[in-house]
Short mmCIF file of C-alpha atoms in Angstrom, two decimals:
data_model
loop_
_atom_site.label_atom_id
_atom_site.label_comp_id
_atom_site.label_asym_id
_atom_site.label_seq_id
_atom_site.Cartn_x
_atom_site.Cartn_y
_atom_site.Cartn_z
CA UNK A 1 60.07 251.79 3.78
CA UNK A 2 63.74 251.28 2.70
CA UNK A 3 66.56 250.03 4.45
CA UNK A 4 68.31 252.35 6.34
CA UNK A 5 71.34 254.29 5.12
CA UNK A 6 74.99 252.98 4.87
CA UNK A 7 77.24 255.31 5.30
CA UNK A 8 77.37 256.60 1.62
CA UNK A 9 74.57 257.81 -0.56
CA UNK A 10 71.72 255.57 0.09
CA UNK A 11 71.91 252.30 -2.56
CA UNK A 12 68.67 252.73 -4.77
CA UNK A 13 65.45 251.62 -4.08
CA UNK A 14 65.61 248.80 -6.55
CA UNK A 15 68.44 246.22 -7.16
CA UNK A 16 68.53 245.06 -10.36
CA UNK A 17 70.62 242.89 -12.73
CA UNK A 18 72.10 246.30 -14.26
CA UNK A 19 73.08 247.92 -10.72
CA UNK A 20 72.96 244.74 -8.29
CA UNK A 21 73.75 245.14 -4.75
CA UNK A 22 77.20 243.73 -3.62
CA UNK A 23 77.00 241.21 -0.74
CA UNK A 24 77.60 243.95 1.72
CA UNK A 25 74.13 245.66 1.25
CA UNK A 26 72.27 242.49 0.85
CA UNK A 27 73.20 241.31 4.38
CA UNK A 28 73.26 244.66 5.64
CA UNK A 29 69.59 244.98 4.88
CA UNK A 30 69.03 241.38 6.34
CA UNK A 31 69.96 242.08 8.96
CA UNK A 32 67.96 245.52 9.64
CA UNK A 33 64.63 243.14 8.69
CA UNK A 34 66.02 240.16 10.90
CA UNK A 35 66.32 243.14 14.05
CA UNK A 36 62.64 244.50 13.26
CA UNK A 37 61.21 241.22 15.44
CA UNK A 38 62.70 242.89 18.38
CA UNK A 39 63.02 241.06 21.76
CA UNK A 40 61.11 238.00 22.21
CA UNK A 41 60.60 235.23 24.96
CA UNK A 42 61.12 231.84 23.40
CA UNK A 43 59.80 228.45 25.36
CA UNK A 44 62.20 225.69 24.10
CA UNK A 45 64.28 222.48 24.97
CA UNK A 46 68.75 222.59 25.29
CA UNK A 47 69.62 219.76 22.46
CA UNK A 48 73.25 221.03 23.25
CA UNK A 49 75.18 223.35 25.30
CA UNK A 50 78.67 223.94 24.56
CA UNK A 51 80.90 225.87 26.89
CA UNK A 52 84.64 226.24 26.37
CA UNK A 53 86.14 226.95 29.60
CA UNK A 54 87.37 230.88 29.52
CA UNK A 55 85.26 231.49 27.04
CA UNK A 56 82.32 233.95 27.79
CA UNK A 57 80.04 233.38 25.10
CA UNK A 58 77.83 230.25 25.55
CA UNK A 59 76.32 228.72 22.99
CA UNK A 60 73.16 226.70 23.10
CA UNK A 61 71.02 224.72 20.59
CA UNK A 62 67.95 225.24 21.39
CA UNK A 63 64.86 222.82 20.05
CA UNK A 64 60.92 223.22 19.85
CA UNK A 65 59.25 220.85 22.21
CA UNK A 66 57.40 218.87 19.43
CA UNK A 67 58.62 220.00 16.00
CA UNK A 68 61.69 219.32 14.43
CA UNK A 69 63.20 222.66 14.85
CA UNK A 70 65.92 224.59 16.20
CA UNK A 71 68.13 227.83 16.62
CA UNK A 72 71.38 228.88 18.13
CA UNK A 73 71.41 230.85 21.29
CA UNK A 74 74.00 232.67 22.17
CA UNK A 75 74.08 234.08 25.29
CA UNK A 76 77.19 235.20 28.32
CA UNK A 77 78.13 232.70 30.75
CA UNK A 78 77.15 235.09 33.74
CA UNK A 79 73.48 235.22 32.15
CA UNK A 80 73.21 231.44 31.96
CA UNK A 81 74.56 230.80 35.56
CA UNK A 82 72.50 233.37 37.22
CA UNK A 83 68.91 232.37 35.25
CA UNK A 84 69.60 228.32 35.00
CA UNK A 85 72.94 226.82 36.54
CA UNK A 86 74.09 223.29 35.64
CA UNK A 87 71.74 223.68 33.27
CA UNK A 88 71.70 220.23 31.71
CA UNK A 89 70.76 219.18 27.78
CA UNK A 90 67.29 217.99 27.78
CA UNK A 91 66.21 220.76 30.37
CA UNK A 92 63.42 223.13 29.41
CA UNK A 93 64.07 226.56 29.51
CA UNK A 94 62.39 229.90 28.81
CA UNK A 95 64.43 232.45 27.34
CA UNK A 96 64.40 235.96 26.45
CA UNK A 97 66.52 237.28 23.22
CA UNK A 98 66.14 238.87 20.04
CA UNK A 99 67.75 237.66 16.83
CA UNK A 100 70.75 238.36 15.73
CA UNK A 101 72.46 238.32 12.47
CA UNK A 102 76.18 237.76 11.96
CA UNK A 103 76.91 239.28 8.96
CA UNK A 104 80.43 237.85 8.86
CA UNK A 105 79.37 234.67 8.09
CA UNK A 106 75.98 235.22 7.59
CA UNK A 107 74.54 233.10 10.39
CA UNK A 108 71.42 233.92 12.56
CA UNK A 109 71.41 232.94 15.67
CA UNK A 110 68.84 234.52 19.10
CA UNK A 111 71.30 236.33 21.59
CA UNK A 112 69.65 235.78 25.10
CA UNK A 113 70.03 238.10 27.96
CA UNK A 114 68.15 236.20 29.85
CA UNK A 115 67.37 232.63 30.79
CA UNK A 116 65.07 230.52 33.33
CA UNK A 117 64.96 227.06 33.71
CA UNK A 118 61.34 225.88 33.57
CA UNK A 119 61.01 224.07 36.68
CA UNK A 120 59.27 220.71 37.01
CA UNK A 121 56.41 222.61 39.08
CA UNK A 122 55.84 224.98 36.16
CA UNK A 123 55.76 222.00 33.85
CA UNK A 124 53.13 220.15 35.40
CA UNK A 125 51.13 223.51 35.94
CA UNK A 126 51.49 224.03 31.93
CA UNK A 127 50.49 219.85 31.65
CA UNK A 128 47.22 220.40 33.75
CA UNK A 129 46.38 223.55 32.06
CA UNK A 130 47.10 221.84 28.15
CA UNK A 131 44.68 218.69 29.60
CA UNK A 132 41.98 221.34 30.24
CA UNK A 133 41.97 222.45 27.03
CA UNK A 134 42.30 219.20 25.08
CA UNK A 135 39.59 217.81 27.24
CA UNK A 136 37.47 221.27 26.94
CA UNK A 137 37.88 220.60 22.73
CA UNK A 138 36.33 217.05 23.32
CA UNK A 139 39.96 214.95 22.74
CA UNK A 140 39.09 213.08 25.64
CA UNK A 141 35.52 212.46 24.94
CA UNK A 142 34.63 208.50 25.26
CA UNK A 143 32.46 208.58 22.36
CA UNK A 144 34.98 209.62 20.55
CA UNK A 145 37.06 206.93 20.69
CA UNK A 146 37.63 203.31 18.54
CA UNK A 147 37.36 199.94 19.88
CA UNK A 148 40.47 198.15 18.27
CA UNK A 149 39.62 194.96 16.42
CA UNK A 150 39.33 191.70 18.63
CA UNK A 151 42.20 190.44 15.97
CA UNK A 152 43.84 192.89 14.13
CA UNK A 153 45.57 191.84 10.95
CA UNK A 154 48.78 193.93 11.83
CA UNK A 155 49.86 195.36 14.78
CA UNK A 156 51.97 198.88 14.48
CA UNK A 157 54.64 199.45 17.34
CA UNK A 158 56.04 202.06 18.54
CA UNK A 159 58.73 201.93 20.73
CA UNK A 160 62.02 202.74 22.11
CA UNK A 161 65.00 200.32 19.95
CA UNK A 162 65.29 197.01 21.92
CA UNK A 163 63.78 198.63 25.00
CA UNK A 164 62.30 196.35 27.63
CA UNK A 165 58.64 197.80 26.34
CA UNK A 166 59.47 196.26 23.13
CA UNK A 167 59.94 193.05 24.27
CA UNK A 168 57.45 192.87 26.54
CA UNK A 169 54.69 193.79 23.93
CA UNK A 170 56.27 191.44 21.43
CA UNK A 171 56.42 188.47 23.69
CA UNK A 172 53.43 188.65 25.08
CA UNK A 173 51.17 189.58 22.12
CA UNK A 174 53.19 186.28 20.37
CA UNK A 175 52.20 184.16 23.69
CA UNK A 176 48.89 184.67 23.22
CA UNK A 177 48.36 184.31 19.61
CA UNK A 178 51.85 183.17 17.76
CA UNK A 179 50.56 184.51 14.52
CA UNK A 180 50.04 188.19 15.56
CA UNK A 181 51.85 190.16 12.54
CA UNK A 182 54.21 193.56 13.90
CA UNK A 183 55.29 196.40 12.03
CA UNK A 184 57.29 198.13 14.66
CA UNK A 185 58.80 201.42 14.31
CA UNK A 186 61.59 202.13 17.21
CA UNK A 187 61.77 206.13 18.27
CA UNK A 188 63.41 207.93 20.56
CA UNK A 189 61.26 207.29 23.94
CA UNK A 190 62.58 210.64 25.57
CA UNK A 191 64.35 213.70 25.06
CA UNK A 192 64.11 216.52 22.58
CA UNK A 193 63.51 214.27 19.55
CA UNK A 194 60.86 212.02 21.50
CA UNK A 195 57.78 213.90 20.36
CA UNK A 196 59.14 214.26 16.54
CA UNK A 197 60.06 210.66 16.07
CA UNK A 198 56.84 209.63 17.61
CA UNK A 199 54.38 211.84 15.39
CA UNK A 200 56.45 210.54 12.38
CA UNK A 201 56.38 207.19 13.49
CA UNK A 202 52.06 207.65 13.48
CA UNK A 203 51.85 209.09 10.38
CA UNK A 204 53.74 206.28 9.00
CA UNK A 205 51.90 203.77 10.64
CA UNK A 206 48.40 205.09 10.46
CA UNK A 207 48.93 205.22 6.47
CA UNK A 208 49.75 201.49 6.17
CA UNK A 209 46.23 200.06 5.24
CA UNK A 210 47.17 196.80 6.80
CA UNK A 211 47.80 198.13 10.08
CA UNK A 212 44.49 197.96 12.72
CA UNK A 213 45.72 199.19 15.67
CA UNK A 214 48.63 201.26 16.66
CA UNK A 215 50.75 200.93 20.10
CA UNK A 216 52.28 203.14 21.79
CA UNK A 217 54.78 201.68 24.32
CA UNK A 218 57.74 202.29 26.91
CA UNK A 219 58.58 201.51 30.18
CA UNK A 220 58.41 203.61 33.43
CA UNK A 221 60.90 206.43 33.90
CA UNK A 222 60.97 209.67 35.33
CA UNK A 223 58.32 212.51 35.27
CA UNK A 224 60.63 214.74 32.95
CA UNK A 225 61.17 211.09 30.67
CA UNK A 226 57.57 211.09 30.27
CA UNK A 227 56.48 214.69 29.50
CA UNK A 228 57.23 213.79 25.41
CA UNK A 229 53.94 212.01 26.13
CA UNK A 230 51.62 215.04 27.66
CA UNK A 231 52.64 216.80 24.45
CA UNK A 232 49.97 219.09 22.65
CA UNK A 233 51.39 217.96 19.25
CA UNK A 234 51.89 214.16 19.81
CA UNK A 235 48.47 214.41 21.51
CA UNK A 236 46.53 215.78 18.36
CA UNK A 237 48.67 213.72 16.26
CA UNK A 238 46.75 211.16 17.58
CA UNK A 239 43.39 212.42 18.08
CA UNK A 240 43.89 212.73 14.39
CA UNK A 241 44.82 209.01 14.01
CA UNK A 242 42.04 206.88 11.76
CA UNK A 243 44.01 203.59 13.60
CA UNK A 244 43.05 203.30 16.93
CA UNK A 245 46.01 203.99 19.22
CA UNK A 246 46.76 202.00 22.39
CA UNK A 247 48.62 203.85 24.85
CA UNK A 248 51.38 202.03 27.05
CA UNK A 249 53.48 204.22 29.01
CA UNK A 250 55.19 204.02 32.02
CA UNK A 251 54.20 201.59 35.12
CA UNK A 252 50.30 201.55 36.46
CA UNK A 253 50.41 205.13 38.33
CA UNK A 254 51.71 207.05 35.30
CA UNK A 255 48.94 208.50 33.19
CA UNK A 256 50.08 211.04 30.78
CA UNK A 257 47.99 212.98 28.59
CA UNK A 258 48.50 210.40 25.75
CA UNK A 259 46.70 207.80 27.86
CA UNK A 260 43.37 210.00 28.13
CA UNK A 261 43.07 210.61 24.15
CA UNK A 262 44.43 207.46 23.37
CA UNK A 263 41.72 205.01 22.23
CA UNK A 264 42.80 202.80 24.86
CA UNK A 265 44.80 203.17 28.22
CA UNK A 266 47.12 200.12 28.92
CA UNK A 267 48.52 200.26 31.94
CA UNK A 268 52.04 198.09 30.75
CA UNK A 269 53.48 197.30 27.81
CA UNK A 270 52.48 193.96 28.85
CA UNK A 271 48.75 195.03 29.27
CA UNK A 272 48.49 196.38 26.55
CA UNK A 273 49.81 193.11 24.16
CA UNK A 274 46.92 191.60 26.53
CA UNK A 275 44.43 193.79 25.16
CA UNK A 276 44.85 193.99 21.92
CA UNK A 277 45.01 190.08 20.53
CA UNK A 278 42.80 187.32 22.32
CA UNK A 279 44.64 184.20 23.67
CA UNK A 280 44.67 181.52 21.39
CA UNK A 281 44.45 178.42 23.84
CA UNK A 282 41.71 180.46 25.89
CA UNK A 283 40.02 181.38 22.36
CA UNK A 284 40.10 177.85 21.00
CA UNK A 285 39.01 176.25 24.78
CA UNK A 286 36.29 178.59 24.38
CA UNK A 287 35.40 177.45 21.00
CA UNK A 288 35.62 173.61 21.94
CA UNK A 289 33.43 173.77 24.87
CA UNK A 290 30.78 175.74 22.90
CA UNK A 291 31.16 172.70 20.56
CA UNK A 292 30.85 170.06 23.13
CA UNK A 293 27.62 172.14 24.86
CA UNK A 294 25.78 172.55 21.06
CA UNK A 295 26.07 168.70 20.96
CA UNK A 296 25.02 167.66 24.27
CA UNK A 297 21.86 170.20 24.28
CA UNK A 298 21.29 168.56 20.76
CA UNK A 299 21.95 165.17 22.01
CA UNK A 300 19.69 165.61 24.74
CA UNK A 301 16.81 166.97 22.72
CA UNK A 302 16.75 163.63 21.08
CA UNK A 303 17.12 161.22 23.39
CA UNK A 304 14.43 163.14 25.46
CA UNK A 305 12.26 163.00 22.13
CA UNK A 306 12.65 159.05 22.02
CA UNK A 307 11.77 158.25 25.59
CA UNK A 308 8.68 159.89 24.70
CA UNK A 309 8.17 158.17 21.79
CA UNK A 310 9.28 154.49 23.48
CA UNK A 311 6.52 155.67 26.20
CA UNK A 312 4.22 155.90 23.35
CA UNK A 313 4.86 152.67 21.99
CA UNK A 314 5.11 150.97 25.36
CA UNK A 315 1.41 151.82 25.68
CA UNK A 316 -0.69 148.39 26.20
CA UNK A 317 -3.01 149.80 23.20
CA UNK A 318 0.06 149.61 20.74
CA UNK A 319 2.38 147.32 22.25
CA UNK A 320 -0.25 144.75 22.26
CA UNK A 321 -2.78 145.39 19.82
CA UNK A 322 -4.07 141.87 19.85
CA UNK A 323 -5.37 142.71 23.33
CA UNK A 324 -8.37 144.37 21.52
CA UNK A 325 -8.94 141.44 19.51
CA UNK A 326 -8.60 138.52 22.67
CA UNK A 327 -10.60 141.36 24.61
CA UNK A 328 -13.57 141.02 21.77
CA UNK A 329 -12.67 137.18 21.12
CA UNK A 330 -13.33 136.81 24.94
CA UNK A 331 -16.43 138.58 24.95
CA UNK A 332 -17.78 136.63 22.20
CA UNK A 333 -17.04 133.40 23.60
CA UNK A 334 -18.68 134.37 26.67
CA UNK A 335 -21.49 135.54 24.58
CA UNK A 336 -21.58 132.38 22.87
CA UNK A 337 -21.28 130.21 25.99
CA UNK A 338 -24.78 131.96 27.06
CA UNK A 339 -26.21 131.68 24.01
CA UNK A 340 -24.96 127.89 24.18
CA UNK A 341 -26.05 127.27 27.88
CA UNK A 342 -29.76 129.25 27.27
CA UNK A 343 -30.18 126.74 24.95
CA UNK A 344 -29.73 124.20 26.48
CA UNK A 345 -31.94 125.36 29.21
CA UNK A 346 -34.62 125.54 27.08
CA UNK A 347 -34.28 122.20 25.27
CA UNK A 348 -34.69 120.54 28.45
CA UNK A 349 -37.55 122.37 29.37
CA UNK A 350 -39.09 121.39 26.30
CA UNK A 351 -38.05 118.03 26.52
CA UNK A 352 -39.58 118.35 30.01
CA UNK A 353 -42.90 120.10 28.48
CA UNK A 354 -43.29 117.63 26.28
CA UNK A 355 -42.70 114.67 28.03
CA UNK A 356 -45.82 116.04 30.69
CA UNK A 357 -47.99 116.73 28.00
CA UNK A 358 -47.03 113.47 26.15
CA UNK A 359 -48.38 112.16 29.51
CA UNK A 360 -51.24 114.25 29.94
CA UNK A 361 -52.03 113.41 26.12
CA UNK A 362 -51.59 109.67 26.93
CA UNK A 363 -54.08 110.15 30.24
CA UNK A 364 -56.53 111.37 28.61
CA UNK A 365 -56.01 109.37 26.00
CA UNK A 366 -58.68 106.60 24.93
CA UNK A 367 -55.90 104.27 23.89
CA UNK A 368 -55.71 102.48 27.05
CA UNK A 369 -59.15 101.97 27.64
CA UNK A 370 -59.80 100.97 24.15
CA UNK A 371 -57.17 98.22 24.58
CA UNK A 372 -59.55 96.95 27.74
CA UNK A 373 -61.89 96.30 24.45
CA UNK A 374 -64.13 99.51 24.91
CA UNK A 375 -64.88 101.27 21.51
CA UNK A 376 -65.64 105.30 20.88
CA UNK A 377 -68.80 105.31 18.54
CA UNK A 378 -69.40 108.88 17.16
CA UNK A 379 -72.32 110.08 15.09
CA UNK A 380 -71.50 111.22 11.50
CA UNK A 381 -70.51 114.90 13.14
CA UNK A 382 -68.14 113.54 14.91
CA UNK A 383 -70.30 113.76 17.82
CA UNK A 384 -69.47 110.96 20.66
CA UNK A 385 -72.67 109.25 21.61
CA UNK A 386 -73.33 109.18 25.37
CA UNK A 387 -76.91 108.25 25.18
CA UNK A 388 -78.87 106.23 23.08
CA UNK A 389 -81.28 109.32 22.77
CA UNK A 390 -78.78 110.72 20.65
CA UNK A 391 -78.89 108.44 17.83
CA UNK A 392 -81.68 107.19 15.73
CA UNK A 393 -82.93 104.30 14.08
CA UNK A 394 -80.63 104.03 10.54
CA UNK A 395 -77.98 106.76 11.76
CA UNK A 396 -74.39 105.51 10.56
CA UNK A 397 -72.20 105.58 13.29
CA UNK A 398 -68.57 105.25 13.49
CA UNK A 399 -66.77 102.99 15.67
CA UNK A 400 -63.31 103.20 16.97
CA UNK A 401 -61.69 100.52 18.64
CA UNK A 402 -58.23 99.84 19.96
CA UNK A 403 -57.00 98.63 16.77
CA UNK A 404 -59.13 100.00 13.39
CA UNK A 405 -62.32 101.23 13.19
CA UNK A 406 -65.75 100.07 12.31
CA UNK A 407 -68.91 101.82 10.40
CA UNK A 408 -72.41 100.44 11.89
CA UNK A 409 -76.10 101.86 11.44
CA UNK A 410 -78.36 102.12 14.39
CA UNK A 411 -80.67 99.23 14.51
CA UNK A 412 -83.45 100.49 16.99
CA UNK B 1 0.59 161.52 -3.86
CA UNK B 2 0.08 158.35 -1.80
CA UNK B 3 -0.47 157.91 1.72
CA UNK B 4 2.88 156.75 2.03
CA UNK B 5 4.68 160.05 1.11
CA UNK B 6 2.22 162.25 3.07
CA UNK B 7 3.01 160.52 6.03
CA UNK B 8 6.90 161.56 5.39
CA UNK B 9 6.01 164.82 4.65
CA UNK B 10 4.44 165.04 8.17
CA UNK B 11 6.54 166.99 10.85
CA UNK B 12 8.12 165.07 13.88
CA UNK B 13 5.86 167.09 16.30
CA UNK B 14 2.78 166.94 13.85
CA UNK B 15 3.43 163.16 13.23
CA UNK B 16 3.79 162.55 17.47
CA UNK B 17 0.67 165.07 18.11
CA UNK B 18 -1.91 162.50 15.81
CA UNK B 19 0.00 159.31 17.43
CA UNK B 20 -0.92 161.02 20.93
CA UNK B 21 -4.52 161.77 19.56
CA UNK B 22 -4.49 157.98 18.13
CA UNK B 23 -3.45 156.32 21.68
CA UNK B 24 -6.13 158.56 23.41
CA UNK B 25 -8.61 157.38 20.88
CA UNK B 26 -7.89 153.88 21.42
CA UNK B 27 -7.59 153.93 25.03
CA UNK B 28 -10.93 155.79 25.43
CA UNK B 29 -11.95 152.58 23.91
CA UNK B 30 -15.79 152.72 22.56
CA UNK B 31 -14.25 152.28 18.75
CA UNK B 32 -15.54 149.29 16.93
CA UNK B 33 -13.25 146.78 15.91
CA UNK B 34 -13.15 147.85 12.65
CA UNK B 35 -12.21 151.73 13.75
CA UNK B 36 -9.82 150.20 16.69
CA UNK B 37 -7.95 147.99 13.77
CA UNK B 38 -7.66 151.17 11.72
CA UNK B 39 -6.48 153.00 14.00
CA UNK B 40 -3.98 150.84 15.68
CA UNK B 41 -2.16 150.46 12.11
CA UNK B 42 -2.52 154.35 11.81
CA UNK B 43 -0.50 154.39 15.31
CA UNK B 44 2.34 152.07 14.37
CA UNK B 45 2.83 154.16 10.85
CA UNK B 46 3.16 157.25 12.72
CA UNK B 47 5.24 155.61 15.07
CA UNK B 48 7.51 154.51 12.16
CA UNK B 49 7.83 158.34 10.52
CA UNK B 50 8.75 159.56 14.50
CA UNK B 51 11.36 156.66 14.50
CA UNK B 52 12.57 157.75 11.12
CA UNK B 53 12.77 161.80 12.10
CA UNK B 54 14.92 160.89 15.46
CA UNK B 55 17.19 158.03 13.79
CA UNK B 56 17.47 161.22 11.03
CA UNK B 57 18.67 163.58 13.51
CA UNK B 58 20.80 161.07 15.46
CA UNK B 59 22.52 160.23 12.53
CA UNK B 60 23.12 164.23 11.19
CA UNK B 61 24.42 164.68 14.56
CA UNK B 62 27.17 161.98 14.25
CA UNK B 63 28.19 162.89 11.13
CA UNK B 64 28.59 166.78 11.74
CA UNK B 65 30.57 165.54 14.60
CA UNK B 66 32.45 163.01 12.08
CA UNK B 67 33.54 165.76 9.70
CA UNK B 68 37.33 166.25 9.62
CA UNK B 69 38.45 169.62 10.90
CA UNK B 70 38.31 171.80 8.16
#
């Protein structure tokens, strides 16, 4: 479809470098295809107002809530007191206009005929509707999210310049373990350039290979300070992080959406440089007293060990191993002291024995009564003659007196 | 390999379970003298390689605790 005319014969359909178009067509035509997007309603934040007193025209710079954008609104002064008086910079406003090229200088800028002030009600409404849908898409899911190392190498800050959260991060985190390394990157903590800085600020940080865990830290201030922090961009931003992100915004109570996709949800700045190094002394107590308990349980293995061996070798059977021996040596002394004392029982009874028989022998002995000069005369057996009958004439007998013997026939 | 180095090669808890075994023995009493003799010296040696394992340990414990912080 070609432009539409101007006046004279229409310019032809083409320009080229023979017939070019002179500056008049070119913007001309720019300005028909600028028109064709007709009236819109933007949502945006006032970086600037500027109103020179008499003046009608107002003009406005007007930024996108997260992205580093903006465009001129132009708009009368009656419009912008009757949709959004005092309207301050930093306010959020809805407004409807359609764009608008000034040929003269060739500037664009939106002319609005009508603007509202987004109230602090409608904001919230618009926060809890965004945290339905972020948590609906799983941003807020717990499984989702990174436990930041128990000692990360470098810590990445983001913060406000010199701001109170700064300090309190830095001072802290140092307390507890002096050689915690920062890389901090100070942004703009609220405002129009709040969300910008702090998405930049991530990207920066989450590229540094050194850097294991990202903060994100300021200190309390009002809802509208805050809101940067509920933003859909900065929130995906870091959803999108590979660092874990610790959030620190605002006192206790606050709880913007950046705390629920956040990895993890300090309460302070001072919480979270608790969280996210361990305290040294309390780290190195720790360690000393799980020393001292390894050597005591060790210690008291041992020494439990030995008692039971010194009971062992208290035992009568080792201490005093010569108590088998005296216990044997005794038993064979009394052993030999019977053997010694049955002996001498019976020697005396055989001294005794023989002593009677000895007697008996000697009673019945002829001795004595050969010594009264009687004489035993035996036949040749041996045979003691009693009676002369016994014997006969010219029988040798044998004749035994006290002293010798004598051989003698029988004479009759 | 001699008796000697068998012994060392024993465990502390094998080397305290035969002295334990060795005292019951002997106190059950009933050995000859012989036996009881044998066994008595078989009680002090594995008293000696117990001795040896805790005055081991005692004295790895002192030195770990010795070392310098590294």
């Amino acid at each position: 479809m070609s432009a539409g005319e101007v006046g004279r014969g229409a310019p032809p359909e083409r320009s080229t470098s023979e017939e070019p178009w002179p500056v008049r067509v070119v913007s001309q035509k720019i300005g028909a295809w600028i028109a064709r997007l007709g009236w819109v309603w933007v949502d945006g934040q006032v970086a600037q107002i500027s109103r020179r007193p008499g003046a009608t025209t107002v003009f406005l710079t007007l930024r996108d809530p997260s992205a580093d954008l903006s465009l001129t609104v132009t708009t009368n002064r009656d419009v912008l007191d009757a949709g959004a008086p005092e309207l301050r910079e930093g306010a959020r406003v809805v407004l409807h206009a359609k764009p608008e090229f000034y040929a003269a200088r060739g500037t664009l800028s939106l002319r609005a005929d009508e603007i509202r002030q987004v109230g602090l009600g409608e904001l919230l409404a618009r926060l809890e509707k965004l945290k339905k849908l972020l948590a609906a898409e799983g941003l807020f899911d717990r499984a989702r999210k990174r436990r930041p190392p128990f000692l990360p190498g470098r810590v990445g800050l983001i913060t406000g310049r010199a701001s109170a959260a700064e300090r309190d991060v830095l001072t802290n985190a140092r307390r507890r373990w002096p050689a915690v390394d920062f890389r901090t990157v100070n942004v703009a903590v609220q405002g129009p350039s709040a969300v910008p800085d702090i998405v930049g600020a991530l990207k920066v940080l989450d590229a540094d290979p050194a850097v294991d865990v990202i903060v994100i830290a300021r200190g309390g201030g009002s809802i509208e300070d805050l809101l940067p922090f509920s933003d859909e961009a900065l929130c995906r931003a870091v959803f999108a992080c590979r660092t874990p992100v610790v959030s620190a915004i605002g006192h206790e109570t606050d709880a913007p959406l950046l705390d629920y996709v956040a990895d993890v949800r300090a309460s302070t700045p001072t919480d979270a440089a608790k969280r996210i190094v361990p305290d040294l002394t309390e780290e190195v107590r720790l360690i000393g007293q799980a020393r001292s308990r390894l050597e005591r349980a060790v210690r008291n293995l041992v020494d439990r060990e030995q008692h039971r061996l010194d009971l062992f070798r208290s035992r009568p059977v080792l201490a005093r191993p010569q108590v088998m021996v005296d216990q044997r040596a005794a038993d064979v002394t009394a052993l030999r002291d019977r053997a010694g004392r049955c002996l001498e029982h019976r020697l005396s009874g055989a001294t005794d024995d023989l002593r009677h028989t000895l007697a008996r022998l000697r009673a019945l002995s002829p001795a004595a009564t050969l010594d009264r000069g009687y004489a035993i005369v035996q036949r040749g057996d041996g045979h003691v003659v009693r009676a002369a009958s016994e014997v006969a004439k010219g029988d040798p007998l044998r004749v035994r007196l006290a002293e010798g013997e004598l051989t003698a026939t029988v004479d009759g | 390999m001699t008796e000697k180095t068998k012994d060392e090669q024993l465990s502390y808890e094998q080397a305290r379970a035969e002295l334990a075994s060795v005292v019951e023995r002997l106190e059950a009493g009933g050995t000859s003298l012989e036996e009881s003799l044998a066994l008595w010296e078989r009680g002090e040696e594995l008293a000696g390689v117990c001795q040896r394992w805790l005055d081991g340990a005692r004295a790895r414990i002192d030195t770990a605790r010795q070392k310098p912080e590294e």
